[in-house]
CSV table of C-alpha atoms in Angstrom, one decimal:
chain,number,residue,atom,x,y,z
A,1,UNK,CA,122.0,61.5,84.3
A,2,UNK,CA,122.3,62.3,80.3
A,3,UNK,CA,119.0,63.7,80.3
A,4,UNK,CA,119.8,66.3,83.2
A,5,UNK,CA,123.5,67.0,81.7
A,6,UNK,CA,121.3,67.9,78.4
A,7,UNK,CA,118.8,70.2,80.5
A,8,UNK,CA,122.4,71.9,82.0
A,9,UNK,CA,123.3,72.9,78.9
A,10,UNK,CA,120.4,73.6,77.5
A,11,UNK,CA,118.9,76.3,80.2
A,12,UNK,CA,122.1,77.6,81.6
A,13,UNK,CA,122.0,80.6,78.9
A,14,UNK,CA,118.3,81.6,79.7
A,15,UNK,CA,119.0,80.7,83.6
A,16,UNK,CA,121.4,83.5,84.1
A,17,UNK,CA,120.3,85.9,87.2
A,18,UNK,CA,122.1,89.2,87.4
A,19,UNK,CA,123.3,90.1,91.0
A,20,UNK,CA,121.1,92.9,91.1
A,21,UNK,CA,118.1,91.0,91.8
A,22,UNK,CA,119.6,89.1,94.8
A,23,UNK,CA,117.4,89.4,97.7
A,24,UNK,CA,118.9,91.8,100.2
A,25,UNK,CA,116.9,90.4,103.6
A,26,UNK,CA,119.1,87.2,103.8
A,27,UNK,CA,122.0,85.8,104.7
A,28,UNK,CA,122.8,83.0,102.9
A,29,UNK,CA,124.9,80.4,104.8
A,30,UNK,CA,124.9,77.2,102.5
A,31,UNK,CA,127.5,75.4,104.9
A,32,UNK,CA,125.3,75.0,108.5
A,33,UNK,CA,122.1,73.2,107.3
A,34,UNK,CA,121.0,69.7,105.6
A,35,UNK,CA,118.2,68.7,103.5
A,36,UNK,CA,116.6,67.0,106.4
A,37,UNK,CA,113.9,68.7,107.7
A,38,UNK,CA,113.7,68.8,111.7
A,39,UNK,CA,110.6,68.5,113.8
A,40,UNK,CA,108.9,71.8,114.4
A,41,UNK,CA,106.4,72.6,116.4
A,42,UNK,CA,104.1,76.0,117.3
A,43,UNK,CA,101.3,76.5,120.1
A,44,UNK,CA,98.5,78.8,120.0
A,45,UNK,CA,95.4,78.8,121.5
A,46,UNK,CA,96.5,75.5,123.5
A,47,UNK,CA,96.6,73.7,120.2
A,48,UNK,CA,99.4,73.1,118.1
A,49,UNK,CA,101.0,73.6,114.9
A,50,UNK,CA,103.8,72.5,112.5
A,51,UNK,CA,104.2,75.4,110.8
A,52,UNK,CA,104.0,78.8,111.7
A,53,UNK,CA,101.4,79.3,108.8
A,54,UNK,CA,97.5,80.7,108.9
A,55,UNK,CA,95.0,80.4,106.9
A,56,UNK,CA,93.7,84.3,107.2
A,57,UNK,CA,89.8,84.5,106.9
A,58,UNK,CA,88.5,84.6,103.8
A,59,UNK,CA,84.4,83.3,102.8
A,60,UNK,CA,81.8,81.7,104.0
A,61,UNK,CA,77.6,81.3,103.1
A,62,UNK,CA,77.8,79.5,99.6
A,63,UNK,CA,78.2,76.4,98.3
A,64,UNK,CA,81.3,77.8,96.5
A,65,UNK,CA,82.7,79.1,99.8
A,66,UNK,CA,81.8,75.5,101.9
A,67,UNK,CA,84.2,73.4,99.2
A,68,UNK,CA,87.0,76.3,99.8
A,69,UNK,CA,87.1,76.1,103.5
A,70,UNK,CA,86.7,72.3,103.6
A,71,UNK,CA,89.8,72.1,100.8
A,72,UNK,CA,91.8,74.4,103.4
A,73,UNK,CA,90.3,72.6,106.4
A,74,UNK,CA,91.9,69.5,105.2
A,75,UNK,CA,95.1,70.8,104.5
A,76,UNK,CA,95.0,72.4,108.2
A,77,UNK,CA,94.8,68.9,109.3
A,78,UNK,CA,97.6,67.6,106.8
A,79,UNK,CA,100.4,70.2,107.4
A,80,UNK,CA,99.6,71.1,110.9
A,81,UNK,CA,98.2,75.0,109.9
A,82,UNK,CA,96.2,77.8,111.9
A,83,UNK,CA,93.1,78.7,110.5
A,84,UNK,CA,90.5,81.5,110.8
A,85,UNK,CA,87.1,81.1,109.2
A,86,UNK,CA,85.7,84.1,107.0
A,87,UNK,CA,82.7,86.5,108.4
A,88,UNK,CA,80.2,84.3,110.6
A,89,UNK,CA,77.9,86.9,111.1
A,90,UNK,CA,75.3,84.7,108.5
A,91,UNK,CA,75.4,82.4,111.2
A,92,UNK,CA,74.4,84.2,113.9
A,93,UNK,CA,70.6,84.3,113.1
A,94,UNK,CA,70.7,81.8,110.5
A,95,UNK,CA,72.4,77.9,110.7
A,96,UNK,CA,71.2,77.3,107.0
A,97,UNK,CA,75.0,77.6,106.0
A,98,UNK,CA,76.3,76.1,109.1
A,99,UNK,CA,78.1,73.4,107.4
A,100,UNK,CA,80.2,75.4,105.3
A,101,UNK,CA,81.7,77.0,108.4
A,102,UNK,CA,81.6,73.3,110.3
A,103,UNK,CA,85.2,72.8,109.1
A,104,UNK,CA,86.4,71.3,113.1
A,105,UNK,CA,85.1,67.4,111.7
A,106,UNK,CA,87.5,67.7,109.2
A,107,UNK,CA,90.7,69.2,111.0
A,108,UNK,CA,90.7,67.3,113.5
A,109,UNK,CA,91.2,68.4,117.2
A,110,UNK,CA,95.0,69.0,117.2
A,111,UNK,CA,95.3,73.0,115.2
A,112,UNK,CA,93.9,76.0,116.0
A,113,UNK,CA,90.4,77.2,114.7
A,114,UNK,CA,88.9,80.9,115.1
A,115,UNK,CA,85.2,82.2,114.1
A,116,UNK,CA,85.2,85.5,113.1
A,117,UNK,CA,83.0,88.6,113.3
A,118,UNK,CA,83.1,92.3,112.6
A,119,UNK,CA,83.0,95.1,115.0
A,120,UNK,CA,80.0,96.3,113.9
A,121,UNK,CA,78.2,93.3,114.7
A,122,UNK,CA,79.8,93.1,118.1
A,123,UNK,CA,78.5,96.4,118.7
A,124,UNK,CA,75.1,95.5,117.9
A,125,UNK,CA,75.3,92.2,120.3
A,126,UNK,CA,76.8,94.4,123.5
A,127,UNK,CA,73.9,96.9,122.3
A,128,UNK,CA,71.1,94.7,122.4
A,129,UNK,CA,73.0,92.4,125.1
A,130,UNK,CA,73.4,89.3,123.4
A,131,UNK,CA,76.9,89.1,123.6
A,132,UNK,CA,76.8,86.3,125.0
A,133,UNK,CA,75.5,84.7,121.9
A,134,UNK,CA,79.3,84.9,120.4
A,135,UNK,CA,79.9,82.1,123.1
A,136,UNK,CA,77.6,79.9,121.9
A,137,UNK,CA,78.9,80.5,118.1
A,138,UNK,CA,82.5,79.6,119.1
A,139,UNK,CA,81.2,76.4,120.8
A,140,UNK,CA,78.8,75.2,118.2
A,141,UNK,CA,81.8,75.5,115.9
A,142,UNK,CA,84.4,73.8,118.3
A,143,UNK,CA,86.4,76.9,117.6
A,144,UNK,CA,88.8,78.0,119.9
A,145,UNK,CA,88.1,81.6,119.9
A,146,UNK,CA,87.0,84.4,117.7
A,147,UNK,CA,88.3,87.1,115.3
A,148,UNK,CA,86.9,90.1,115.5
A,149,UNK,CA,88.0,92.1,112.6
A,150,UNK,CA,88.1,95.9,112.2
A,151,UNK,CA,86.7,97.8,109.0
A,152,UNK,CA,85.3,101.0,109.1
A,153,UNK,CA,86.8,101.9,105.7
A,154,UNK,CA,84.9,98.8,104.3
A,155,UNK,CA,81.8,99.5,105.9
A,156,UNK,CA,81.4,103.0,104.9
A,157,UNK,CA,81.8,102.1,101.0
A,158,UNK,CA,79.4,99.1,101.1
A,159,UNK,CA,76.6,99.8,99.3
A,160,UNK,CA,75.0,97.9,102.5
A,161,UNK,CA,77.3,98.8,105.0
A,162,UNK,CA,76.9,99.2,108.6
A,163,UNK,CA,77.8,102.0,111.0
A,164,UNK,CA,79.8,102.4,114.1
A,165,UNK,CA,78.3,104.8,116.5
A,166,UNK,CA,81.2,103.8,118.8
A,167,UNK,CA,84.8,103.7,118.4
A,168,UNK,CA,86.5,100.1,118.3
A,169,UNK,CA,88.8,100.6,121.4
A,170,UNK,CA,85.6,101.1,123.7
A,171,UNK,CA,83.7,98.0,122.3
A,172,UNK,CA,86.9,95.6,122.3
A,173,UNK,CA,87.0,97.0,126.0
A,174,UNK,CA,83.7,95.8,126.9
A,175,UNK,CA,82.9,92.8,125.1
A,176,UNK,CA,86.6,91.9,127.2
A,177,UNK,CA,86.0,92.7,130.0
A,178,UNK,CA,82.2,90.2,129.2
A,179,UNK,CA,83.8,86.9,128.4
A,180,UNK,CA,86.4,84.6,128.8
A,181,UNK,CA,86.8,83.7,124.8
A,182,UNK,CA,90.4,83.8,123.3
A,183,UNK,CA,90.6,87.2,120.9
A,184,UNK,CA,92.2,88.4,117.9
A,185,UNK,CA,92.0,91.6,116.6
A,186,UNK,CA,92.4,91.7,112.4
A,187,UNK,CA,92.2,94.5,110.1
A,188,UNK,CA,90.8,93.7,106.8
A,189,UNK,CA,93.4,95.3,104.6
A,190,UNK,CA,94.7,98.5,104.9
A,191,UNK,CA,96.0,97.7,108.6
A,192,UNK,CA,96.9,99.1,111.6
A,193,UNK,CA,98.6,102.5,112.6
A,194,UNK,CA,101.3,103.1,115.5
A,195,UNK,CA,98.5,104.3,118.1
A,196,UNK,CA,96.3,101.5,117.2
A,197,UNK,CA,98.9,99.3,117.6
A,198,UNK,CA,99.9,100.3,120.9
A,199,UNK,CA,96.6,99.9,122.4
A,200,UNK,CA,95.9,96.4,121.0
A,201,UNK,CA,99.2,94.7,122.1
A,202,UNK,CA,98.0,96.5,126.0
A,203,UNK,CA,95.3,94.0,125.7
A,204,UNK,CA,94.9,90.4,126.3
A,205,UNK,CA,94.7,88.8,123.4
A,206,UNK,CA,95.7,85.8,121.5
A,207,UNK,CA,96.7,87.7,119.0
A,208,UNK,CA,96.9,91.1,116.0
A,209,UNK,CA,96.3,89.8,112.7
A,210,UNK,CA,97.9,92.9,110.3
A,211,UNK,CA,95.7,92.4,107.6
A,212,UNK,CA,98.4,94.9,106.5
A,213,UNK,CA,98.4,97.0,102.9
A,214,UNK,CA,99.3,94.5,100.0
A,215,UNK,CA,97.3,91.4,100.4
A,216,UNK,CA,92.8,91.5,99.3
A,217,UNK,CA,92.1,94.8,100.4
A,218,UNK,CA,88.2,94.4,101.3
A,219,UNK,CA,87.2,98.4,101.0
A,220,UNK,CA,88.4,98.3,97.6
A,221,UNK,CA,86.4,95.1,96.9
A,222,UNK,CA,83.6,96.9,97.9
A,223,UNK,CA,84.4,100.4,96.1
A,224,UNK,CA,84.7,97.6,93.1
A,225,UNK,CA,80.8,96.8,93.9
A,226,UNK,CA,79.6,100.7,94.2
A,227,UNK,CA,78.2,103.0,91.7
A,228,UNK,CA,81.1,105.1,89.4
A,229,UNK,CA,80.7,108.3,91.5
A,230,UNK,CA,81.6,106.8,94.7
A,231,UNK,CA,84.6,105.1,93.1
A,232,UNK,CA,85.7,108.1,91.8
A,233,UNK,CA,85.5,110.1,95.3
A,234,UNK,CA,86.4,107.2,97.9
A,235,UNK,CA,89.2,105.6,95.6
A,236,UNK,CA,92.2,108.0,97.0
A,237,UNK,CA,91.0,106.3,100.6
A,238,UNK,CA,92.4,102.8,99.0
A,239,UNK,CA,95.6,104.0,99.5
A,240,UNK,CA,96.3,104.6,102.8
A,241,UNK,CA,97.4,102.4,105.3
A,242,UNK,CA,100.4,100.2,106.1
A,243,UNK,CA,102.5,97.5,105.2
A,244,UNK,CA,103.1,94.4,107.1
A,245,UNK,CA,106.9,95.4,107.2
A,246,UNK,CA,106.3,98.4,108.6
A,247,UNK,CA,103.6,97.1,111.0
A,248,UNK,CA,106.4,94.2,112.3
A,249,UNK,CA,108.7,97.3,112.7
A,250,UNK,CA,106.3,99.8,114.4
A,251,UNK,CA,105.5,96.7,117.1
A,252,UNK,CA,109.2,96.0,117.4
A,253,UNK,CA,109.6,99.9,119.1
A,254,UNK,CA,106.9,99.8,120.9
A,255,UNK,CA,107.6,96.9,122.6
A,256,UNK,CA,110.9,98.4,123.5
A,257,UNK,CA,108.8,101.6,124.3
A,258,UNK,CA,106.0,99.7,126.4
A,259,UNK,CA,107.0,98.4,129.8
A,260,UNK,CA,107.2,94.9,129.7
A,261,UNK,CA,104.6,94.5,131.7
A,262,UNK,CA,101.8,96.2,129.7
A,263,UNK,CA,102.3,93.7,126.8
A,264,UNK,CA,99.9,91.6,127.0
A,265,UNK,CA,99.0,90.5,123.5
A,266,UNK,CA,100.7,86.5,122.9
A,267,UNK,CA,101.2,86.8,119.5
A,268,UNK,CA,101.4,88.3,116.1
A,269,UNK,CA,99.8,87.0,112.7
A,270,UNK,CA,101.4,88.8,109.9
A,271,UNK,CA,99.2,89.2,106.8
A,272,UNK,CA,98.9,91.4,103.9
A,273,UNK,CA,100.9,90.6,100.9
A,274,UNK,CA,102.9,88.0,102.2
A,275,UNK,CA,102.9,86.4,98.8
A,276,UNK,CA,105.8,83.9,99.6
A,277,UNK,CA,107.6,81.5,102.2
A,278,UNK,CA,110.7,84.1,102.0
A,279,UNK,CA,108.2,87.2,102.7
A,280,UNK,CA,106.7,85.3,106.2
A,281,UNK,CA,110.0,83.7,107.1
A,282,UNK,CA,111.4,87.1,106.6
A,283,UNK,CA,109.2,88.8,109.0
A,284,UNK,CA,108.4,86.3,111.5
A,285,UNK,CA,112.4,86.2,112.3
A,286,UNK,CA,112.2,89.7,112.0
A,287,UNK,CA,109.3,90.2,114.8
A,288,UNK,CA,110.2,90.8,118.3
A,289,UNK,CA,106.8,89.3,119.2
A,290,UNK,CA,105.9,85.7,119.0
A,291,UNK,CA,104.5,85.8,115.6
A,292,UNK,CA,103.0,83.2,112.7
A,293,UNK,CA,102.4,84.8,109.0
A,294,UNK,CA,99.4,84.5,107.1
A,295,UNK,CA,98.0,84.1,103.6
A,296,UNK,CA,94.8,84.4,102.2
A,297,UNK,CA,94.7,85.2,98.7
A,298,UNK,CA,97.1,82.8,97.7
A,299,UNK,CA,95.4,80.2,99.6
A,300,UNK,CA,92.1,80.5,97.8
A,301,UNK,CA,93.6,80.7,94.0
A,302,UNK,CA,94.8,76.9,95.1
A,303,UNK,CA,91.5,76.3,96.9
A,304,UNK,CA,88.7,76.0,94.6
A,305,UNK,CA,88.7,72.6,92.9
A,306,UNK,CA,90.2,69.8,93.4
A,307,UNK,CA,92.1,69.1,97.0
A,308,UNK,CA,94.7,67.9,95.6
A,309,UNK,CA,96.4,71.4,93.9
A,310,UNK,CA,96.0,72.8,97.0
A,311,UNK,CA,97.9,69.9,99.2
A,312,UNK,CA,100.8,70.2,96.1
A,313,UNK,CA,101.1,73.8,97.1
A,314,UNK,CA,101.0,73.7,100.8
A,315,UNK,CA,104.0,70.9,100.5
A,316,UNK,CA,105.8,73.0,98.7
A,317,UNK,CA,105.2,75.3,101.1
A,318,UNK,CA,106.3,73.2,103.9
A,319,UNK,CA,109.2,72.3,102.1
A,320,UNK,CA,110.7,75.9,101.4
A,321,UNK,CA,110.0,76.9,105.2
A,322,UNK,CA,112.6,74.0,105.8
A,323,UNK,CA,115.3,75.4,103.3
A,324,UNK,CA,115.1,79.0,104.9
A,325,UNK,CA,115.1,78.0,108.7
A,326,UNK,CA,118.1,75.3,107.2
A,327,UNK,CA,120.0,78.1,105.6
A,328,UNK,CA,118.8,81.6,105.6
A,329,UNK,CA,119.4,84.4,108.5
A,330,UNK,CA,118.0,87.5,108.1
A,331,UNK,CA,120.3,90.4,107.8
A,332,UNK,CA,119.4,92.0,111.1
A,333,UNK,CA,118.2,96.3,110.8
């Protein structure tokens, strides 16, 4: 007890906070909650989870990629998480790098697990009529479903980059009207617009991963691998797009604006820049829509070595989730 009187008096001069910087999204009520964090539990997909956390697709197809998802493959298993594997598309003419995607052995049967392709390579399959092939992908991974995610920013500043010769909304249409596989949609950055929006949540999926503006933002990873000139002309396209606030908001009206009927999407995974427990727990109360929040970036920082920095952070994690649903409430719009 001497020791922590000393470290009172010692940081209380360089531990001042002016009230400026207080968080205006909360509510805080310090006299309703305890330190004793109860049970919670989350389904998707007809598994279940004990946080409403997911791991948002990141990597897959090196050795360097295989220790990151088994690292976040354990801690899936530990803490109860979500989890949707990077790009499989190496996979689907090649199993040489099946086992860094074969993450299901280590989870364990009880969370959710998504494969995950682009649209450009779903186009291709319903093209050449192989879609069917995506079946078998999802089964040889035990996955519960697929991701397919939508980049036609990213593809056009690949140096190798693909091209759509139809819109999304057609192929999405198709492939669900081919199989029976639980969907969800994702951007890979930049997000999703009102009118995009309001089509996806008309169709039945599992869920919309944001992939808003704020988080990785994959077209200017790839502007980051072009040649200066394209840089310089395609950077201003970096910039647009939208924010996972703004996307929760935009789905709040329209499902005030949709009959209730046409809503057919489950759930939402907000993801882009949600660079703390506050930020998700923030938006996920905010959301109108069943919805889970996801990280990706700060996943991986705590992902590449040892399993043991990454379990510390995902406890700590857990443990501030507990202290905002224990005492927080959002300030309601």
């Amino acid at each position: 007890m001497e020791d922590r009187k000393r470290d009172h008096i010692d940081l209380a001069f360089s531990s001042r906070l002016e009230g400026r910087h207080a968080d205006k999204r909360f509510e805080y009520e310090p006299l309703f909650g305890t330190h004793s964090p109860a049970p919670l539990s989350y389904s998707f997909a007809g598994r279940t989870m004990r946080l409403p956390l997911w791991v948002s697709s990141m990597t897959g197809g090196t050795q360097r990629a295989g220790t990151i998802n088994k690292n976040l493959a354990q801690a899936c298993a530990e803490f109860g998480l979500g989890m949707g594997l990077g790009s499989c598309r190496i996979l689907l003419d090649d199993h040489t790098h099946f086992q860094d995607f074969n993450v299901r052995p280590i989870m364990g049967d009880a969370a959710p697990l998504f494969a995950n392709i682009g649209i450009c390579q779903l186009e291709t399959m319903l093209k050449e009529k192989r879609a069917d092939e995506l079946g078998e992908l999802v089964d040889r991974l035990s996955a519960d479903g697929l991701i397919i995610h939508i980049n036609p920013l990213q593809e056009a500043f690949q140096p190798e980059g693909d091209r759509q010769e139809r819109p999304a909304n057609e192929l999405l249409q198709d492939f669900i009207e081919q199989t029976r596989l639980k969907l969800i949609v994702k951007e890979v950055g930049q997000g999703f617009g009102k009118e995009s929006l309001r089509h996806l949540m008309q169709l039945p999926l599992e869920a919309i991963e944001f992939a808003a503006m704020g988080g990785t933002n994959f077209s200017l990873v790839e502007l980051n691998r072009s040649n200066a000139v394209a840089a310089e002309v395609f950077n201003p396209f970096i910039h647009v797009g939208h924010t996972a606030e703004d996307m929760t908001r935009m789905v709040n009206t329209l499902s005030e604006e949709l009959p209730q009927e046409r809503v057919k999407v489950k759930h939402l995974i907000i993801s882009g820049g949600i660079s703390s427990v506050l930020d998700g727990y923030y938006l996920t109360q905010l959301s109108k829509l069943p919805a889970f929040y996801g990280m990706g970036s700060a996943f991986l920082r705590h992902a590449m070595g040892d399993y043991e920095k990454l379990r510390v952070f995902v406890q700590k994690i857990e443990e501030g989730w507990h202290l905002a649903n224990n005492f927080l409430r959002i300030k309601q719009p």
